[in-house]
XYZ file of C-alpha atoms in Angstrom:
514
model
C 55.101 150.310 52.015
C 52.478 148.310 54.413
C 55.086 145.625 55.450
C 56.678 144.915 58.573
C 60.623 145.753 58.878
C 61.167 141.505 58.935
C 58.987 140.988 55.576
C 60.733 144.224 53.592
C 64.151 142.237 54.728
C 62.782 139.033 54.089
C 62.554 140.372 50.457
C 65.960 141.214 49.755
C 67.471 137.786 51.080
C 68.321 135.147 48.718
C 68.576 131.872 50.446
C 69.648 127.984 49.865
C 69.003 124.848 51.729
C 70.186 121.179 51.155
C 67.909 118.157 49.680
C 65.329 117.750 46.786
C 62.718 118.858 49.045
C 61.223 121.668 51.226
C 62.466 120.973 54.566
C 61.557 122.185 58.087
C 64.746 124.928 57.661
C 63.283 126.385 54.518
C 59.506 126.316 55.810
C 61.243 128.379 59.109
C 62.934 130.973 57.273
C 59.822 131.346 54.795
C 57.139 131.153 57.840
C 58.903 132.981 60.357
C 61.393 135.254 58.235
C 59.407 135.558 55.398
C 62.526 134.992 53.507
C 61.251 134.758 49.601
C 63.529 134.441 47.485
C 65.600 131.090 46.645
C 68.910 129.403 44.960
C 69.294 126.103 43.737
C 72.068 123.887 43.308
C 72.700 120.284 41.597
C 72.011 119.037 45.082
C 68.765 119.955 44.823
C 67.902 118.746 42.161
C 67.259 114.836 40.697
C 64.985 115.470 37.466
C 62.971 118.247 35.605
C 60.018 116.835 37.354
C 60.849 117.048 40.275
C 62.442 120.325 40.139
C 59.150 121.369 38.979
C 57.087 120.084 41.648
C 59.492 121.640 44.191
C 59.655 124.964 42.463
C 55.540 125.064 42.404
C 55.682 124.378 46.200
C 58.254 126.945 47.178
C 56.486 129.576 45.257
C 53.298 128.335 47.062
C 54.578 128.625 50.695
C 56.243 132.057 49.381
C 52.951 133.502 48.708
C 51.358 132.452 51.205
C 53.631 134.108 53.645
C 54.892 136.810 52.048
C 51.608 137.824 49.379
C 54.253 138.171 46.848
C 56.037 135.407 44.269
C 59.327 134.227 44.656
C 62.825 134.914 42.910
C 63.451 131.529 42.730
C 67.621 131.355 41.185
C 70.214 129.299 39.700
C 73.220 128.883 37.710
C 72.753 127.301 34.986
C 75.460 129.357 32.611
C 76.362 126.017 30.735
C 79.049 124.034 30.267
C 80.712 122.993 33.393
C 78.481 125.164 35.715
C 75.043 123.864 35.385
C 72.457 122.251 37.917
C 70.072 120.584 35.785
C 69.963 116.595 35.260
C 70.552 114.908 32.020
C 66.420 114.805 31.537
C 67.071 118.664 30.981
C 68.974 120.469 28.189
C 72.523 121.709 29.373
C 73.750 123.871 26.461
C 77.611 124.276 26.125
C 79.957 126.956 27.910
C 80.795 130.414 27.642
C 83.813 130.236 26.255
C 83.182 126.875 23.944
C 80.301 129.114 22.259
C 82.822 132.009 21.566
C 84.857 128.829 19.875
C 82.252 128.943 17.180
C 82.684 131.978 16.314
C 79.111 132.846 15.732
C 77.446 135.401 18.099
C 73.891 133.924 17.242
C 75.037 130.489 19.203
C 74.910 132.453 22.275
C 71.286 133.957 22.092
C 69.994 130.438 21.155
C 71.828 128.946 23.638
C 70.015 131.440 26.028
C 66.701 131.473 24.644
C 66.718 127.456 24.882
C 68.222 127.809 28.807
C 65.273 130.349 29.026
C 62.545 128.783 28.132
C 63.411 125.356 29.881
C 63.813 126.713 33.111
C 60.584 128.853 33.062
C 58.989 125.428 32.133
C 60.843 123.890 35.396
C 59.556 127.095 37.208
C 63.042 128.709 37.701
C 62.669 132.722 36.928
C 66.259 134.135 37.642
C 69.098 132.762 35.702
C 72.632 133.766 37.325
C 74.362 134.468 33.904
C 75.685 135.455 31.609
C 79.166 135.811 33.118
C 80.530 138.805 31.942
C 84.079 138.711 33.123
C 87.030 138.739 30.905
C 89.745 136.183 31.012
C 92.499 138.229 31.199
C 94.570 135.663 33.151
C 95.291 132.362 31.901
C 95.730 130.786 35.511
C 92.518 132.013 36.592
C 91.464 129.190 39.188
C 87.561 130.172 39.244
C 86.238 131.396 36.216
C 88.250 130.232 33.077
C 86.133 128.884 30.102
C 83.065 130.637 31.873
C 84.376 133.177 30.271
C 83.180 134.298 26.438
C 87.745 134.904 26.493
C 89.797 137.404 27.128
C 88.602 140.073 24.742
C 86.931 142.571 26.089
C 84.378 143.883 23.054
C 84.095 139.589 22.056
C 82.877 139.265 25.722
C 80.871 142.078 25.408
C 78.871 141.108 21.865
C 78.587 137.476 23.322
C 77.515 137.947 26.709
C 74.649 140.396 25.760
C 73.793 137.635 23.070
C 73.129 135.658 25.668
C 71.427 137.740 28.264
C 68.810 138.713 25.061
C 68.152 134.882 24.856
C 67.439 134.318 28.636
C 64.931 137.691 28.776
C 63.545 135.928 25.808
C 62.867 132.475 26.975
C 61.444 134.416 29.434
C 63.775 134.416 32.536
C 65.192 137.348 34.761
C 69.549 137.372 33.562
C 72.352 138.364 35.596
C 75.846 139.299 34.797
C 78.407 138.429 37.199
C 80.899 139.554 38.651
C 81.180 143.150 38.464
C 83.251 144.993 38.344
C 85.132 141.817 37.125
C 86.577 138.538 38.091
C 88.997 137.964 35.290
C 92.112 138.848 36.008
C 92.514 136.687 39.533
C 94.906 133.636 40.493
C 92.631 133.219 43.364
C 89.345 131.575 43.736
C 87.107 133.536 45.777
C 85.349 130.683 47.371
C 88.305 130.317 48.997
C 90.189 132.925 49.645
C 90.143 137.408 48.912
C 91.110 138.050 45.327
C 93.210 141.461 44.881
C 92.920 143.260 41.525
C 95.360 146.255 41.219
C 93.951 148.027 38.529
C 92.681 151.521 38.493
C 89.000 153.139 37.549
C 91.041 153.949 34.203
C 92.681 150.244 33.975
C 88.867 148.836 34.216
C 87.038 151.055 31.839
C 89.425 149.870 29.209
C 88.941 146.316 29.889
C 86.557 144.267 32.852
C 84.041 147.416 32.799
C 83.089 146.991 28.684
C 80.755 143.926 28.878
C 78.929 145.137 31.684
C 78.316 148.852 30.231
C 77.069 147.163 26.820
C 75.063 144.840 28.970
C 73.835 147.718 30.685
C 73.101 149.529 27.456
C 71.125 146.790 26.294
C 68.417 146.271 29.802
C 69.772 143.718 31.431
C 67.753 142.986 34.866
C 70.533 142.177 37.259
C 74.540 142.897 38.062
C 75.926 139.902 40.519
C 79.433 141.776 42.494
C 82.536 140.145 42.864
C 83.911 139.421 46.048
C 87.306 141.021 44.818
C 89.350 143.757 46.449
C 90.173 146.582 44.472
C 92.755 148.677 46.260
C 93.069 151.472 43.799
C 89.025 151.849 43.203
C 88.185 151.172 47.169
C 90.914 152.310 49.485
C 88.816 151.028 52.873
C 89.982 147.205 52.373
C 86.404 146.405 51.576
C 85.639 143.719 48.647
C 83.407 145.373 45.805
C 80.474 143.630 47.662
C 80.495 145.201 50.570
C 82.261 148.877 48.737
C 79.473 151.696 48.904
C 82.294 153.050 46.035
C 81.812 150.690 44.062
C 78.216 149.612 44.146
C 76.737 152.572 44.635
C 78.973 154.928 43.314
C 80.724 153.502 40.533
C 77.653 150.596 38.888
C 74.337 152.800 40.236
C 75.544 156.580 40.297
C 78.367 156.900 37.345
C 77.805 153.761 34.983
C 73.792 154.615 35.635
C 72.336 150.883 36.277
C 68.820 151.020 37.086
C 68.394 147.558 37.682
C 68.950 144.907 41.030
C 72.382 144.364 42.553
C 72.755 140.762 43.579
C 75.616 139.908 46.036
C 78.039 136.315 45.364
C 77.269 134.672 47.953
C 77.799 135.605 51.657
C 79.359 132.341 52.592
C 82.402 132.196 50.384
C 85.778 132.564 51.903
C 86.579 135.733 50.940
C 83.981 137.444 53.024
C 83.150 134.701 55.656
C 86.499 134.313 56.968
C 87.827 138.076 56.638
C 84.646 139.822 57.817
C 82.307 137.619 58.800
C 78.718 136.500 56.780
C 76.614 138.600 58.902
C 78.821 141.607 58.826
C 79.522 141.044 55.452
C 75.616 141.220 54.659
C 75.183 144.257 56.381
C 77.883 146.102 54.754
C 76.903 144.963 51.470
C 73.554 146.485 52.145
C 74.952 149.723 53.206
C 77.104 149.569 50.135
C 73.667 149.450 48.092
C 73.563 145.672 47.132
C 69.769 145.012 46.476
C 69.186 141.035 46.836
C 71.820 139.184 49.357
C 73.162 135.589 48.852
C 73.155 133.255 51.669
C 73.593 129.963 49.932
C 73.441 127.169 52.169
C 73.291 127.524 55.715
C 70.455 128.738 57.384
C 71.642 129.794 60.373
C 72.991 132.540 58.572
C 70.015 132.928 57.221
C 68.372 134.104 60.297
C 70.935 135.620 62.491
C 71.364 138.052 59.234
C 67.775 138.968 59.454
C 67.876 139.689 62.959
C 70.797 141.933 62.696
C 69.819 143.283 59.908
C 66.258 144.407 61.792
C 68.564 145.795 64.776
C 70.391 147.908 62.429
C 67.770 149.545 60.668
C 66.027 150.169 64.177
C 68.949 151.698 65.341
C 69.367 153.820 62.029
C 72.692 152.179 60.905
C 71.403 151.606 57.689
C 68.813 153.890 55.607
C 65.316 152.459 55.090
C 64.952 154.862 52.181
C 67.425 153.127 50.589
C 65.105 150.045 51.629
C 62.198 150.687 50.296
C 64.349 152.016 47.009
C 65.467 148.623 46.885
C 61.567 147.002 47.433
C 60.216 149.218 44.726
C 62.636 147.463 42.055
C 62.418 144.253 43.577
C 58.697 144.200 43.162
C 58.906 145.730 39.653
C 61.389 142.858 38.424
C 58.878 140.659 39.954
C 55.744 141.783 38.316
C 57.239 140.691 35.301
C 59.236 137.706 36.047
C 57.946 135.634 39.739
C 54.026 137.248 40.586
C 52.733 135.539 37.479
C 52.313 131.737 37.253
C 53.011 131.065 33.471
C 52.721 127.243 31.389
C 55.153 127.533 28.574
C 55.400 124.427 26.193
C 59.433 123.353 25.744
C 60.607 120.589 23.322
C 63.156 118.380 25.532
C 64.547 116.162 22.713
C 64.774 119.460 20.311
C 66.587 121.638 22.803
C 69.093 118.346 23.563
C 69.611 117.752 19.840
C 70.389 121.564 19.693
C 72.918 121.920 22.263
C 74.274 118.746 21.290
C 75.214 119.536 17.709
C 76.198 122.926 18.941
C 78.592 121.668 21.512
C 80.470 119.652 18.125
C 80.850 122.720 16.288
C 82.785 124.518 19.741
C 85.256 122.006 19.650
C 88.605 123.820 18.140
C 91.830 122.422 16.707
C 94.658 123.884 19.146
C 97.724 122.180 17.466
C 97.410 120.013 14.408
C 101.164 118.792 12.895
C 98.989 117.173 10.082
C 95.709 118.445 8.616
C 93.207 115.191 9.969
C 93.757 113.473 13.064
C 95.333 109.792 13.341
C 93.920 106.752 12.943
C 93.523 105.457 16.731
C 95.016 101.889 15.358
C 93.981 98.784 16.706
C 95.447 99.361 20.635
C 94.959 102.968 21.714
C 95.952 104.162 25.393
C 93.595 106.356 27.113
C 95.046 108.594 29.803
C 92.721 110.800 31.908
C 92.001 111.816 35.778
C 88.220 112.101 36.928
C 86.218 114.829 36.802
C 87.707 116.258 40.321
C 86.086 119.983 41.715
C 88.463 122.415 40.068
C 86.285 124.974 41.955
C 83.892 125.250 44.221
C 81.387 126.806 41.780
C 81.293 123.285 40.059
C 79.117 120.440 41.501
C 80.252 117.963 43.740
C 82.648 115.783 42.074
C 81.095 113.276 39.503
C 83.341 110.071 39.788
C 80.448 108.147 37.807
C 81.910 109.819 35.042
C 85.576 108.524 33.291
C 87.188 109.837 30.017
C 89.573 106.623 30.078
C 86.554 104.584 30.661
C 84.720 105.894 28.369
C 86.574 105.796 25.308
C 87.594 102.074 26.174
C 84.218 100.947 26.207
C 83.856 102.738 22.459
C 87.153 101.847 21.417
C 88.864 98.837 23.196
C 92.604 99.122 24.321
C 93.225 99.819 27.432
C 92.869 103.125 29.978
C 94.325 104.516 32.564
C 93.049 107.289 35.470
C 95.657 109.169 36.659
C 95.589 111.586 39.632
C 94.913 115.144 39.122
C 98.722 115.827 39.225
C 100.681 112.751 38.930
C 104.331 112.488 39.495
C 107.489 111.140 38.090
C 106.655 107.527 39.856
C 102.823 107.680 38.592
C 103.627 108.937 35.133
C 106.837 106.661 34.664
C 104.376 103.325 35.746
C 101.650 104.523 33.549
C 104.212 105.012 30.338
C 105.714 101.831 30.849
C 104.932 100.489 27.510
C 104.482 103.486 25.773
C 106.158 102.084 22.710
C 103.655 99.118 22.543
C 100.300 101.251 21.500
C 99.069 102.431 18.957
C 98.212 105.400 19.874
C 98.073 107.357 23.167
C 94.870 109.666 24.004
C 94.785 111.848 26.732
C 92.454 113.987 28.397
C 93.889 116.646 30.989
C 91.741 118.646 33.062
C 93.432 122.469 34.275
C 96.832 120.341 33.671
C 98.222 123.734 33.203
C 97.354 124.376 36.916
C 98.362 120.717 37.606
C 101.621 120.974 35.859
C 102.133 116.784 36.500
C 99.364 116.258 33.623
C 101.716 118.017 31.362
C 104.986 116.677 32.472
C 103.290 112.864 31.144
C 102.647 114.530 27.527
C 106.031 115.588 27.355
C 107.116 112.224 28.222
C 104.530 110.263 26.046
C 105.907 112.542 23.254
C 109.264 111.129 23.192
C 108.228 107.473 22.229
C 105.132 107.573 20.578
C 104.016 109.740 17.733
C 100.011 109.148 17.547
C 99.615 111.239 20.875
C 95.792 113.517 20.813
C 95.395 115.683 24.213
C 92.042 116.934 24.580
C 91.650 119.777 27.060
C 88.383 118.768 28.764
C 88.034 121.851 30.508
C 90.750 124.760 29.991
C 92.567 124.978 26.796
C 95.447 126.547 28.060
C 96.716 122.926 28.769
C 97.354 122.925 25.029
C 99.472 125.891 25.005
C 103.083 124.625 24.920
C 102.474 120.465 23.541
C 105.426 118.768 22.282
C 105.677 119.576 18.110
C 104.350 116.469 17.739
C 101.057 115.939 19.264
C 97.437 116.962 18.507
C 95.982 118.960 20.613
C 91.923 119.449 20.533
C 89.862 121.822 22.630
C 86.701 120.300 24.346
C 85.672 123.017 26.868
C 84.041 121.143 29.424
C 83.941 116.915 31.074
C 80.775 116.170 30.522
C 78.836 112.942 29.158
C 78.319 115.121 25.712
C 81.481 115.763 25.147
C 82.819 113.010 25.679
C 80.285 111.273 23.020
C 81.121 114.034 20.423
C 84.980 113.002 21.037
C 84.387 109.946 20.018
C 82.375 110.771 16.768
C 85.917 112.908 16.234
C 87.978 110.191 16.797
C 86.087 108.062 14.213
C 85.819 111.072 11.703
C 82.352 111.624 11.661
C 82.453 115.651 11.532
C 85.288 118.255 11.169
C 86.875 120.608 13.364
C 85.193 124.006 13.202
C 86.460 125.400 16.306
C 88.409 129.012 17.011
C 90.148 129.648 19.476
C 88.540 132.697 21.552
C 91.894 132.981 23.765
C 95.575 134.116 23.113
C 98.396 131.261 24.284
């Protein structure tokens, strides 16, 4: 290939900068680097027209510099891990589609994301996550997850991945060979998973082999030690095992391995980001994540020149690398493409799809109570329960919310409250109507739980509504409701309240076990 050692590199980084537009640390690592390939995040972005503007100018500058388009990435998988505004459509979660019970959901749901980012000029979508929610107290991934079995996952998740090639957008499953069945959040710390190449073929390995089966473009690796696969205390990232001998040479994938990305705890502060980087070259990882800082940026490039110069890594495995990178692109980042997309349709879409993922968890009676003429509402704010989730969003409040639709009175409480917070905020219990509450991972927060319990003696009209995890609902007093919403957003909060005043039934089912 007629390209310089810095441009073939420049290639197979992935990079992210801060702001809603180009800045001088971008234009540097584009210019000079000739990075060309980018990720987005909510920061970046403030409307669909903007985003659009921006995405024309990055590919722009790309081209000029590099005589090749521009991955140009994101994660928009839905429900509580999207980037787009409210002037875009955000369809609903992984696992809230698997609620409805109705694999079709999920290609829509990815033809629609599709088709509105190709409009917005985004061509790689990082989803469909593929892992499988084996454990309930999974910090990271959760209702990303299509649940916790493996073929449901599997049917779901290729759904999906069909919808995004569709709308005409590169997919990616992530995080092989699966994130599932962690306690540990791998933004901030090294997940272990002690399962053997047997173990994983019966279970995390089935939605990425169907996926496979099926063309999908791209395989994102987990940042997850697996001491019985790789015996070298490397994380699957940076495993030649595991990339390159267990996804590329024995499962057969054909297409680009993307790497997490390189700043996350579990590789930053147990191997370093640059070391990291090169290793998960070695290991045969085709595009690299370096999310946000550039410095990282460019001292990876320049050790990453110095060790193909000095023959620590194979530049036949390079230009392997380039040839699918360029193919993927032919199809998906040379070409510049106008595609019409209905806002207002794809919004009233998601919107009444969103109502029929919310599922009945407990219900002593068959409808709902009456909310009577003085309801409590009881809720925290939308804190980061990960750092895959944007920034925190204290704009929005579930108490706040419902008051102003409602009346009564509401309450935040803190993400864990104790006995002295819940005690204060039950004081007169016995004086309302009824008591709503929204918890949020309360069974990772165990003090959200310990306040149902304790509403639950006194008052007998008590609806919890998990707002993001429904394993809060898993062990509720006999006598309250409990209601699966998925996800804190501004949508589901309105479709709560058309619940609350009986305007549509419960359809839900639940795609976990309790």
């Amino acid at each position: 290939m007629n390209l310089t050692l810095r441009e073939k590199i420049g290639q197979r980084l992935v990079v992210g900068f801060s702001g809603t537009k180009i800045n001088d640390e971008i234009v540097e690592l584009i210019e000079d680097y000739k990075v060309s390939n980018i990720i987005l995040f909510k920061n970046n972005i403030e409307s669909g027209s903007q985003l659009k503007k921006m995405c024309e100018d990055l590919q722009s500058l790309i081209r000029k510099n590099t005589g090749r388009g521009g991955f140009i990435a994101i994660d928009q998988e839905g429900g509580m891990v999207t980037r787009l505004q409210d002037d875009n459509v955000n369809i609903p979660g992984a696992m809230a589609i698997a609620a409805t019970n109705n694999v079709d959901y999920a290609y829509q749901a990815g033809k629609i994301t599709g088709k509105q980012l190709k409009k917005l000029g985004v061509n790689f979508n990082l989803a469909p996550v593929g892992d499988i929610n084996s454990n309930m107290d999974n910090p990271v991934i959760g209702v990303r997850s299509y649940g916790d079995n493996p073929e449901k996952v599997a049917e779901y998740a290729s759904a999906m991945t069909k919808g995004l090639l569709d709308g005409g957008v590169m997919a990616s499953a992530k995080h092989f060979p699966g994130h599932g069945d962690t306690n540990v959040d791998s933004h901030l710390g090294l997940p272990q998973i002690n399962k053997s190449l047997e173990e994983i073929e019966k279970c995390e390995l089935i939605p990425f082999k169907q996926m496979i089966k099926e063309g999908i473009p791209a395989i994102m690796t987990a940042h997850i030690l697996f001491p019985k696969i790789e015996t070298d205390n490397l994380p699957a990232t940076m495993s030649r095992k595991i990339v390159r001998g267990l996804l590329k040479d024995k499962i057969g994938f054909k297409g680009l391995v993307i790497s997490d990305c390189m700043e996350m705890k579990a590789i930053q502060k147990n191997y370093g980001t640059v070391e990291g980087i090169k290793q998960a070259m070695n290991a045969g990882v085709d595009l690299i994540c370096i999310s946000h800082t550039a410095r990282f940026a460019r001292e990876a490039s320049d050790a990453l020149v110095d060790a193909f110069q000095q023959g620590e890594l194979s530049i036949e495995e390079m230009d392997e690398s380039l040839d699918k990178i360029f193919s993927w692109k032919e199809k998906f980042a040379d070409k510049v493409e106008e595609i019409t997309f209905d806002e207002d349709d794809g919004k009233e879409y998601a919107y009444k799809l969103l109502k029929e993922t919310i599922t009945p968890v407990q219900m002593p009676t068959k409808n709902l109570p009456k909310l009577g003429d003085k309801p409590l509402f009881i809720g925290s704010l939308p804190f980061r329960a990960t750092n895959v989730s944007n920034k925190n969003d204290y704009t929005l409040s579930f108490s706040d919310f419902m008051v102003e639709r409602f009346g009564g009175q509401g309450v935040i409480m803190s993400p864990d409250p104790d006995e002295e917070e819940i005690n204060h905020i039950l004081k007169e219990a016995k004086s309302y109507s009824s008591i709503i509450i929204g918890t949020y991972n309360g069974h990772l927060y165990k003090g959200q739980l310990e306040l149902i319990k304790k509403a639950a003696v006194n008052n007998t009209n008590i609806i919890v509504t998990a707002l993001r995890n429904p394993y809060d609902l898993r062990s509720l007093p006999d006598n309250v409701y409990g209601i699966a919403a998925y996800e804190y957003t501004l949508n589901s909060l309105r479709a709560l309240g058309e619940l609350f005043e009986g305007t549509y039934e419960l359809h839900g089912v639940l795609p976990v076990k309790m």
